[in-house]
CSV table of C-alpha atoms in Angstrom, one decimal:
chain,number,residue,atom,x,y,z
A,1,UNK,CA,-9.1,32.1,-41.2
A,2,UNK,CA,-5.9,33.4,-42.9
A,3,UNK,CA,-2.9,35.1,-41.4
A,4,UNK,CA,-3.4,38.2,-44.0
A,5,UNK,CA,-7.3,38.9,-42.3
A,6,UNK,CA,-5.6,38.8,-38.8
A,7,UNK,CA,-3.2,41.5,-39.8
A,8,UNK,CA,-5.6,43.7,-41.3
A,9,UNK,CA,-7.0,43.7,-38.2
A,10,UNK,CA,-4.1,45.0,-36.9
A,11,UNK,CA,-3.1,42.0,-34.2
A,12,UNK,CA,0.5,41.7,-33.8
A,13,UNK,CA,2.4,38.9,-35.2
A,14,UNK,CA,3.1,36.9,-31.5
A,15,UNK,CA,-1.2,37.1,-31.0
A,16,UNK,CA,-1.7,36.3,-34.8
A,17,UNK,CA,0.7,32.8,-34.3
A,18,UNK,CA,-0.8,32.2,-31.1
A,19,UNK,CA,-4.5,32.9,-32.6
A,20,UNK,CA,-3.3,30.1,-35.5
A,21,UNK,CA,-2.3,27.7,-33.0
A,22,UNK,CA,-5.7,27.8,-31.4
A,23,UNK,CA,-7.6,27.3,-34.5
A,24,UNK,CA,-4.7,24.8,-35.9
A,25,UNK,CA,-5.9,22.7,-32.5
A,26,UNK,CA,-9.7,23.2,-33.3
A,27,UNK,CA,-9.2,22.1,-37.0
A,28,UNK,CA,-7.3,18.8,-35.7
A,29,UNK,CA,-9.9,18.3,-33.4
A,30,UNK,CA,-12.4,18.6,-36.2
A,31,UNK,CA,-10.4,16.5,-38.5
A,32,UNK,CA,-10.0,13.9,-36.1
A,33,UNK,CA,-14.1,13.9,-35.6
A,34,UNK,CA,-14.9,13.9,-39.5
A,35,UNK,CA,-12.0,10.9,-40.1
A,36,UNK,CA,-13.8,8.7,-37.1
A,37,UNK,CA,-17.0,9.0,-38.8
A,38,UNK,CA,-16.2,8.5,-42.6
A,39,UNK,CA,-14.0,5.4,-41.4
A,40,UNK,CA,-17.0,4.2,-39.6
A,41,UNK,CA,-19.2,5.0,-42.2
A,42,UNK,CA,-16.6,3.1,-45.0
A,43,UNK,CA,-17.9,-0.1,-42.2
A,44,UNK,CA,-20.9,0.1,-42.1
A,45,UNK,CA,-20.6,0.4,-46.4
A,46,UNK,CA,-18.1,-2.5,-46.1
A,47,UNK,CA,-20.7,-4.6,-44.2
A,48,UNK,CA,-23.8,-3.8,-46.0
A,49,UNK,CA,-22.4,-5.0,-49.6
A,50,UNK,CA,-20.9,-8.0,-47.7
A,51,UNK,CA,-24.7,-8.7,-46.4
A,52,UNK,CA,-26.2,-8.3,-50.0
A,53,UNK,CA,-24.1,-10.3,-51.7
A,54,UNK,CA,-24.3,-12.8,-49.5
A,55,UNK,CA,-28.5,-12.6,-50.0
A,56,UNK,CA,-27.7,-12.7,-53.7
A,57,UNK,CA,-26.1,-16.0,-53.2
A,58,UNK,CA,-29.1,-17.0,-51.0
A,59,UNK,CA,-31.1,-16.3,-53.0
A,60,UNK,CA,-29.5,-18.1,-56.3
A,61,UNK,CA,-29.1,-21.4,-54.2
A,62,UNK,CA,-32.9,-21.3,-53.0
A,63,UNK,CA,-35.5,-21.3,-56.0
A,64,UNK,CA,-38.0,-23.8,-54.6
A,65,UNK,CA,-37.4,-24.3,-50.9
A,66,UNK,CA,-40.0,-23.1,-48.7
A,67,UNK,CA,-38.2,-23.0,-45.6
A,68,UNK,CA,-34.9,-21.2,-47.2
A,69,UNK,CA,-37.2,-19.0,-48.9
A,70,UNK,CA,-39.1,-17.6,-45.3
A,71,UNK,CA,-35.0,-17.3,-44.0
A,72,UNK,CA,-34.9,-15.1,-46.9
A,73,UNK,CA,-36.8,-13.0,-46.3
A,74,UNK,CA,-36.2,-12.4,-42.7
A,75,UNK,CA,-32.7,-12.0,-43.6
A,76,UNK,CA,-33.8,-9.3,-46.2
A,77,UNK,CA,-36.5,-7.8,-43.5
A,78,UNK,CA,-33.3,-7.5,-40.8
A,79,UNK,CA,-30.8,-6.0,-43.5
A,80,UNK,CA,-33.3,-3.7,-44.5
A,81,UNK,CA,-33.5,-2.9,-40.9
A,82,UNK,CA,-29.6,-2.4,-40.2
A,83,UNK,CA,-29.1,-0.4,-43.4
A,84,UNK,CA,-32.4,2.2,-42.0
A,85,UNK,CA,-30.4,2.3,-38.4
A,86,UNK,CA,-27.1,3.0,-40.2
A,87,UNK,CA,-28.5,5.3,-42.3
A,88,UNK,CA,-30.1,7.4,-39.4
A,89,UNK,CA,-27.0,7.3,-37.5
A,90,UNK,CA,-24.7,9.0,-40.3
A,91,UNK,CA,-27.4,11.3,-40.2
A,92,UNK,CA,-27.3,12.0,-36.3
A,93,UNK,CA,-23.4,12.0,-37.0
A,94,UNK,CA,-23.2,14.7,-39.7
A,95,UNK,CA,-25.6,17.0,-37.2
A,96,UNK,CA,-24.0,16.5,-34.2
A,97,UNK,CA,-20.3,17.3,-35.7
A,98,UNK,CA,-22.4,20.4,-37.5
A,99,UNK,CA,-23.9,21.9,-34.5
A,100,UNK,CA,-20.6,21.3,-32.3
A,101,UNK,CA,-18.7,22.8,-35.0
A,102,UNK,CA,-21.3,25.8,-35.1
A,103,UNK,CA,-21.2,26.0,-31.0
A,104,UNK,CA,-17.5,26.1,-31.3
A,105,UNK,CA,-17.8,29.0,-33.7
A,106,UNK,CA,-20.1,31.0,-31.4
A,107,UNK,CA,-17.7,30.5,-28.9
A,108,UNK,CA,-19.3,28.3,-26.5
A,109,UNK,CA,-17.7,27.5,-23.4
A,110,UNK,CA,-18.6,23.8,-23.1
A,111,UNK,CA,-19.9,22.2,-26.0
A,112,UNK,CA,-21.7,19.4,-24.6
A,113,UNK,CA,-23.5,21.5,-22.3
A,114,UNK,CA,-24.6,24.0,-24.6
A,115,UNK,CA,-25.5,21.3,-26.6
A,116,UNK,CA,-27.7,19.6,-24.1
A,117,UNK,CA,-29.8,22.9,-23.8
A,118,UNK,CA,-30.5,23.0,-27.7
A,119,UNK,CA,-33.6,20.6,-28.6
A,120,UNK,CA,-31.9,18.3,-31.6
A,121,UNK,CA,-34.8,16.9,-32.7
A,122,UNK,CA,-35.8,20.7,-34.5
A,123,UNK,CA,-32.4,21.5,-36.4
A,124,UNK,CA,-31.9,19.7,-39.5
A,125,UNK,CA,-28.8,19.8,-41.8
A,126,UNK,CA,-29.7,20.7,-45.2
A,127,UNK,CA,-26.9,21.0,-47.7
A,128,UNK,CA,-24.2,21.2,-45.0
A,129,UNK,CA,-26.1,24.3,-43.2
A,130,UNK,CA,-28.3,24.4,-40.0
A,131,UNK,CA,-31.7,24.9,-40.0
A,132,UNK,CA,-33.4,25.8,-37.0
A,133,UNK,CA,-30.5,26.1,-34.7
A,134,UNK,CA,-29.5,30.3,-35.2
A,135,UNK,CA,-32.7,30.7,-33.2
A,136,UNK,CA,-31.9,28.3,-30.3
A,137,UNK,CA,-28.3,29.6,-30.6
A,138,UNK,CA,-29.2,33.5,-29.7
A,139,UNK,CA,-31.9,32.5,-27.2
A,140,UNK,CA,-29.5,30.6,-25.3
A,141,UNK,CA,-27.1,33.5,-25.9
A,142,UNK,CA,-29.8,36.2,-24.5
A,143,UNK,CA,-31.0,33.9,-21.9
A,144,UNK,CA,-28.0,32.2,-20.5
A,145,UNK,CA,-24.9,34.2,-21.5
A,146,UNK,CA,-22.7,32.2,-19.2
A,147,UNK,CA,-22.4,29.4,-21.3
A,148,UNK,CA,-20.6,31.7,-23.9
A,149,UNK,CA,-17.2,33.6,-23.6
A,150,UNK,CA,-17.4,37.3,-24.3
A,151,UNK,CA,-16.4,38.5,-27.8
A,152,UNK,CA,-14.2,41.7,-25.7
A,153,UNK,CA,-13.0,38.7,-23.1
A,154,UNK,CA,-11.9,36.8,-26.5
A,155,UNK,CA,-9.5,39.3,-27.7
A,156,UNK,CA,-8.4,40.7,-24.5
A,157,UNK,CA,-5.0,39.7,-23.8
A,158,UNK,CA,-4.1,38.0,-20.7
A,159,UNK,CA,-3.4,41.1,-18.2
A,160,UNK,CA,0.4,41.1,-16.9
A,161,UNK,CA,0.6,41.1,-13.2
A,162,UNK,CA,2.7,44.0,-11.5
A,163,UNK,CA,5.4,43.1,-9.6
A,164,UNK,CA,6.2,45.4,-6.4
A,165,UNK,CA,9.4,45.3,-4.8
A,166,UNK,CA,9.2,44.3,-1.4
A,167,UNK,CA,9.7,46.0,1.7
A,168,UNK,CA,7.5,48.9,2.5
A,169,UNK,CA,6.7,50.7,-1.2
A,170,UNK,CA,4.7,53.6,-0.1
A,171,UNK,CA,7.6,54.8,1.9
A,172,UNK,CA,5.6,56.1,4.7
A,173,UNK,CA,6.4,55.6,8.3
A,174,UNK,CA,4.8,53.3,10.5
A,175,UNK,CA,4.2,54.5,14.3
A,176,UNK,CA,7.0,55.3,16.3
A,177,UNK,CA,9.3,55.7,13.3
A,178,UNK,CA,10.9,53.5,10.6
A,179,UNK,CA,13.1,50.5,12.2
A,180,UNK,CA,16.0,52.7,11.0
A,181,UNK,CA,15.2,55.5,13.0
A,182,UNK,CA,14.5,53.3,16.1
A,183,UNK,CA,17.7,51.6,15.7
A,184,UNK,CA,19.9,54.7,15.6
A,185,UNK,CA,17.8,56.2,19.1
A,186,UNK,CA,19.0,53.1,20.9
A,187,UNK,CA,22.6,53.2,19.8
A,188,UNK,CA,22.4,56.7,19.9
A,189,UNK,CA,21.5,56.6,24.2
């Protein structure tokens, strides 16, 4: 989204810097997100060449022992193991962030609700695109709007209050005459 593309469509510059802030926040958040994963990712990296060279050493030091040989393996069985759970939960990551990002963009109200309604196991993330989830996305749109703000609600500006003085504005009279008028009839007898 560029400042140029907000003009053209002819906002003024106080809702195009307010518009920027708004999407400055959502980038951040985003940022924040993707940095959180990729560190935990770097980790779980970190952890699984510490593991494999310490099975390379293992496996140097233990040519004809039997019993070394079994922990071998079962050390290579439960690596094996830990890199398949990391692997599948980069995965889940990179979907998650995807689809939130993609709710976000469809102007969801709550994220994690929507999200709760949308059946995970069907969308897949090929080449940094959904698959499966534009279809969820417009039935939940068509079938329970409420969970998304209005495109017209979006861009309409908060309305400004009127302020009325106070005291009677309508001017008219209330029974019997104004206080005025009442106060003059007594001093007046």
């Amino acid at each position: 989204m560029k400042r140029e593309q907000l003009k053209e469509l002819g906002l003024s510059d106080e809702n195009i810097d307010k518009i920027m802030s708004f999407h400055g926040q959502t980038v951040t958040d985003l940022n924040t997100r993707l940095n959180a994963a990729e560190n935990e990712r770097d980790s779980v990296k970190q952890q699984l060449e510490t593991n494999q060279s310490e099975l390379e050493k293992l496996k140097e030091s233990t040519t004809d022992n039997e019993e070394l040989t079994n922990q071998l393996n079962d050390l290579q069985n439960k690596m094996k193991e830990s890199e398949t759970q990391a692997q599948e939960k980069l995965v889940q990551q990179e979907k998650d962030f995807a689809i939130k990002l993609a709710l976000k963009e469809a102007n969801a109200l709550d994220e994690e609700i929507v999200l709760g309604q949308i059946d995970k196991d069907t969308v897949k993330v090929v080449g940094g695109k959904l698959q499966g989830f534009s279809e969820q996305l417009e039935s939940l749109k068509e079938n329970k709007a409420f969970l998304f703000q209005k495109a017209e609600e979006k861009e309409k500006p908060n309305p400004t209050p009127a302020i009325v003085a106070g005291g009677n504005p309508s001017g008219s009279v209330p029974e019997g005459g104004s206080i005025l008028q009442k106060i003059q009839e007594r001093l007046g007898d």
